[in-house]
DNA sequence: GCAATGACTGGTA
DNA sequence: TTACCAGCCATTG
């Protein structure tokens, strides 16, 4: 893949993430599917590398689990934005996940 | 060019 | 419910 292609892909992903409204989330797979280029692993890599400028915490796995390395930080944002969560007690990171049924969002909406 | 790696996913146990 | 396995795709050594 050429550098230009990669940058364009990164830009598409980032702009899409920026469009996710507060309190909503999207899965890696959904983003990859919408961008229509390569798979979800690429999306994760993009966010890990260039996701510093976008609300990356609004991107989760399809089952609602948070990125293993940043779940604590993401939880803080969810609490502030009022994102629908499900699972254990409030304030207990443990197995807390996003309630995809209520928080899932798509650019087509 | 090949092997390993990763913020993934879906199916099976 | 969690755990493990086999695909998947681009980057990296």
CSV table of N, CA, C and O in Angstrom, one decimal, chain A residues 56-98:
chain,number,residue,atom,x,y,z
A,56,UNK,N,-11.3,8.3,20.3
A,56,UNK,CA,-11.1,6.8,20.0
A,56,UNK,C,-11.9,5.9,21.0
A,56,UNK,O,-12.2,4.8,20.7
A,57,UNK,N,-12.3,6.5,22.1
A,57,UNK,CA,-13.0,5.7,23.1
A,57,UNK,C,-14.5,5.4,22.6
A,57,UNK,O,-15.1,4.6,23.2
A,58,UNK,N,-14.9,6.1,21.5
A,58,UNK,CA,-16.2,5.8,21.0
A,58,UNK,C,-16.1,4.6,20.0
A,58,UNK,O,-17.1,4.3,19.3
A,59,UNK,N,-15.0,4.0,19.9
A,59,UNK,CA,-14.8,2.8,19.0
A,59,UNK,C,-14.5,1.6,19.9
A,59,UNK,O,-13.5,1.6,20.6
A,60,UNK,N,-15.4,0.6,19.8
A,60,UNK,CA,-15.2,-0.6,20.7
A,60,UNK,C,-15.3,-1.8,19.8
A,60,UNK,O,-15.6,-1.8,18.7
A,61,UNK,N,-15.1,-3.0,20.5
A,61,UNK,CA,-15.3,-4.2,19.8
A,61,UNK,C,-16.8,-4.5,19.6
A,61,UNK,O,-17.6,-3.9,20.3
A,62,UNK,N,-17.1,-5.5,18.7
A,62,UNK,CA,-18.5,-5.7,18.4
A,62,UNK,C,-19.3,-6.2,19.6
A,62,UNK,O,-20.5,-6.0,19.7
A,63,UNK,N,-18.7,-6.8,20.6
A,63,UNK,CA,-19.4,-7.2,21.8
A,63,UNK,C,-19.5,-6.1,22.8
A,63,UNK,O,-20.1,-6.3,23.9
A,64,UNK,N,-18.9,-5.0,22.5
A,64,UNK,CA,-19.0,-3.9,23.5
A,64,UNK,C,-17.8,-3.8,24.4
A,64,UNK,O,-17.8,-2.9,25.2
A,65,UNK,N,-16.9,-4.7,24.3
A,65,UNK,CA,-15.7,-4.6,25.2
A,65,UNK,C,-14.8,-3.5,24.8
A,65,UNK,O,-14.8,-3.1,23.6
A,66,UNK,N,-14.1,-2.9,25.8
A,66,UNK,CA,-13.3,-1.8,25.4
A,66,UNK,C,-11.9,-2.3,25.0
A,66,UNK,O,-11.5,-3.4,25.4
A,67,UNK,N,-11.1,-1.4,24.4
A,67,UNK,CA,-9.7,-1.8,24.1
A,67,UNK,C,-9.0,-2.1,25.4
A,67,UNK,O,-9.0,-1.3,26.3
A,68,UNK,N,-8.4,-3.3,25.5
A,68,UNK,CA,-7.7,-3.8,26.7
A,68,UNK,C,-6.7,-2.9,27.3
A,68,UNK,O,-6.5,-2.9,28.5
A,69,UNK,N,-6.1,-2.0,26.5
A,69,UNK,CA,-5.1,-1.2,27.1
A,69,UNK,C,-5.6,0.2,27.5
A,69,UNK,O,-4.8,0.9,28.2
A,70,UNK,N,-6.8,0.5,27.2
A,70,UNK,CA,-7.3,1.9,27.5
A,70,UNK,C,-8.7,1.9,28.1
A,70,UNK,O,-9.3,2.9,28.2
A,71,UNK,N,-9.1,0.7,28.6
A,71,UNK,CA,-10.5,0.7,29.1
A,71,UNK,C,-10.8,1.6,30.2
A,71,UNK,O,-11.8,2.2,30.3
A,72,UNK,N,-9.8,1.8,31.1
A,72,UNK,CA,-10.1,2.7,32.2
A,72,UNK,C,-10.3,4.1,31.8
A,72,UNK,O,-11.3,4.7,32.2
A,73,UNK,N,-9.5,4.6,30.9
A,73,UNK,CA,-9.6,5.9,30.4
A,73,UNK,C,-10.9,6.1,29.6
A,73,UNK,O,-11.6,7.1,29.8
A,74,UNK,N,-11.3,5.1,28.8
A,74,UNK,CA,-12.5,5.2,28.1
A,74,UNK,C,-13.7,5.3,29.0
A,74,UNK,O,-14.6,6.0,28.8
A,75,UNK,N,-13.7,4.5,30.1
A,75,UNK,CA,-14.8,4.5,31.0
A,75,UNK,C,-15.0,5.9,31.6
A,75,UNK,O,-16.2,6.3,31.8
A,76,UNK,N,-14.0,6.6,31.8
A,76,UNK,CA,-14.1,8.0,32.3
A,76,UNK,C,-15.0,8.8,31.4
A,76,UNK,O,-15.9,9.5,31.7
A,77,UNK,N,-14.6,8.7,30.1
A,77,UNK,CA,-15.4,9.5,29.1
A,77,UNK,C,-16.8,9.0,29.0
A,77,UNK,O,-17.7,9.8,28.9
A,78,UNK,N,-17.0,7.7,29.1
A,78,UNK,CA,-18.4,7.2,29.0
A,78,UNK,C,-19.3,7.8,30.1
A,78,UNK,O,-20.4,8.2,29.9
A,79,UNK,N,-18.7,7.8,31.3
A,79,UNK,CA,-19.4,8.3,32.5
A,79,UNK,C,-19.8,9.8,32.2
A,79,UNK,O,-20.8,10.2,32.6
A,80,UNK,N,-18.8,10.6,31.7
A,80,UNK,CA,-19.1,12.0,31.4
A,80,UNK,C,-20.1,12.2,30.3
A,80,UNK,O,-21.0,13.0,30.4
A,81,UNK,N,-20.0,11.4,29.2
A,81,UNK,CA,-20.9,11.6,28.1
A,81,UNK,C,-22.2,10.9,28.3
A,81,UNK,O,-23.2,11.1,27.5
A,82,UNK,N,-22.4,10.0,29.3
A,82,UNK,CA,-23.6,9.4,29.5
A,82,UNK,C,-23.8,8.2,28.6
A,82,UNK,O,-25.0,7.9,28.2
A,83,UNK,N,-22.8,7.6,28.1
A,83,UNK,CA,-22.9,6.4,27.2
A,83,UNK,C,-23.5,5.3,27.9
A,83,UNK,O,-23.2,5.0,29.1
A,84,UNK,N,-24.4,4.6,27.2
A,84,UNK,CA,-25.1,3.4,27.8
A,84,UNK,C,-24.1,2.3,28.2
A,84,UNK,O,-23.5,1.8,27.3
A,85,UNK,N,-24.1,2.0,29.4
A,85,UNK,CA,-23.2,0.9,29.8
A,85,UNK,C,-24.0,-0.2,30.4
A,85,UNK,O,-25.1,0.0,30.9
A,86,UNK,N,-23.5,-1.4,30.4
A,86,UNK,CA,-24.1,-2.5,31.1
A,86,UNK,C,-23.1,-3.4,31.8
A,86,UNK,O,-21.9,-3.3,31.5
A,87,UNK,N,-23.6,-4.2,32.7
A,87,UNK,CA,-22.6,-5.0,33.4
A,87,UNK,C,-22.6,-4.7,34.9
A,87,UNK,O,-23.7,-4.5,35.5
A,88,UNK,N,-21.4,-4.7,35.4
A,88,UNK,CA,-21.3,-4.5,36.9
A,88,UNK,C,-21.6,-3.2,37.5
A,88,UNK,O,-22.1,-2.3,36.8
A,89,UNK,N,-21.3,-3.1,38.7
A,89,UNK,CA,-21.6,-1.9,39.5
A,89,UNK,C,-20.9,-0.7,38.9
A,89,UNK,O,-19.8,-0.8,38.2
A,90,UNK,N,-21.4,0.5,39.1
A,90,UNK,CA,-20.8,1.7,38.6
A,90,UNK,C,-19.5,2.0,39.4
A,90,UNK,O,-19.4,1.8,40.6
A,91,UNK,N,-18.5,2.4,38.6
A,91,UNK,CA,-17.2,2.7,39.2
A,91,UNK,C,-16.3,1.4,39.3
A,91,UNK,O,-15.1,1.5,39.7
A,92,UNK,N,-16.8,0.3,38.9
A,92,UNK,CA,-16.0,-0.9,38.9
A,92,UNK,C,-15.7,-1.3,37.5
A,92,UNK,O,-16.5,-1.7,36.7
A,93,UNK,N,-14.5,-1.1,37.1
A,93,UNK,CA,-14.1,-1.3,35.7
A,93,UNK,C,-14.3,-2.8,35.3
A,93,UNK,O,-15.0,-3.0,34.4
A,94,UNK,N,-13.7,-3.7,36.0
A,94,UNK,CA,-13.9,-5.1,35.8
A,94,UNK,C,-14.4,-5.5,34.4
A,94,UNK,O,-13.7,-5.4,33.4
A,95,UNK,N,-15.7,-6.0,34.4
A,95,UNK,CA,-16.2,-6.5,33.1
A,95,UNK,C,-17.2,-5.5,32.5
A,95,UNK,O,-18.1,-5.9,31.8
A,96,UNK,N,-17.1,-4.3,32.8
A,96,UNK,CA,-18.0,-3.3,32.3
A,96,UNK,C,-17.8,-3.2,30.8
A,96,UNK,O,-16.7,-3.2,30.2
A,97,UNK,N,-19.0,-3.1,30.1
A,97,UNK,CA,-19.0,-3.0,28.6
A,97,UNK,C,-20.0,-2.0,28.2
A,97,UNK,O,-20.9,-1.6,28.9
A,98,UNK,N,-19.9,-1.6,26.9
A,98,UNK,CA,-20.9,-0.7,26.3
A,98,UNK,C,-22.1,-1.5,25.9
A,98,UNK,O,-22.0,-2.6,25.4
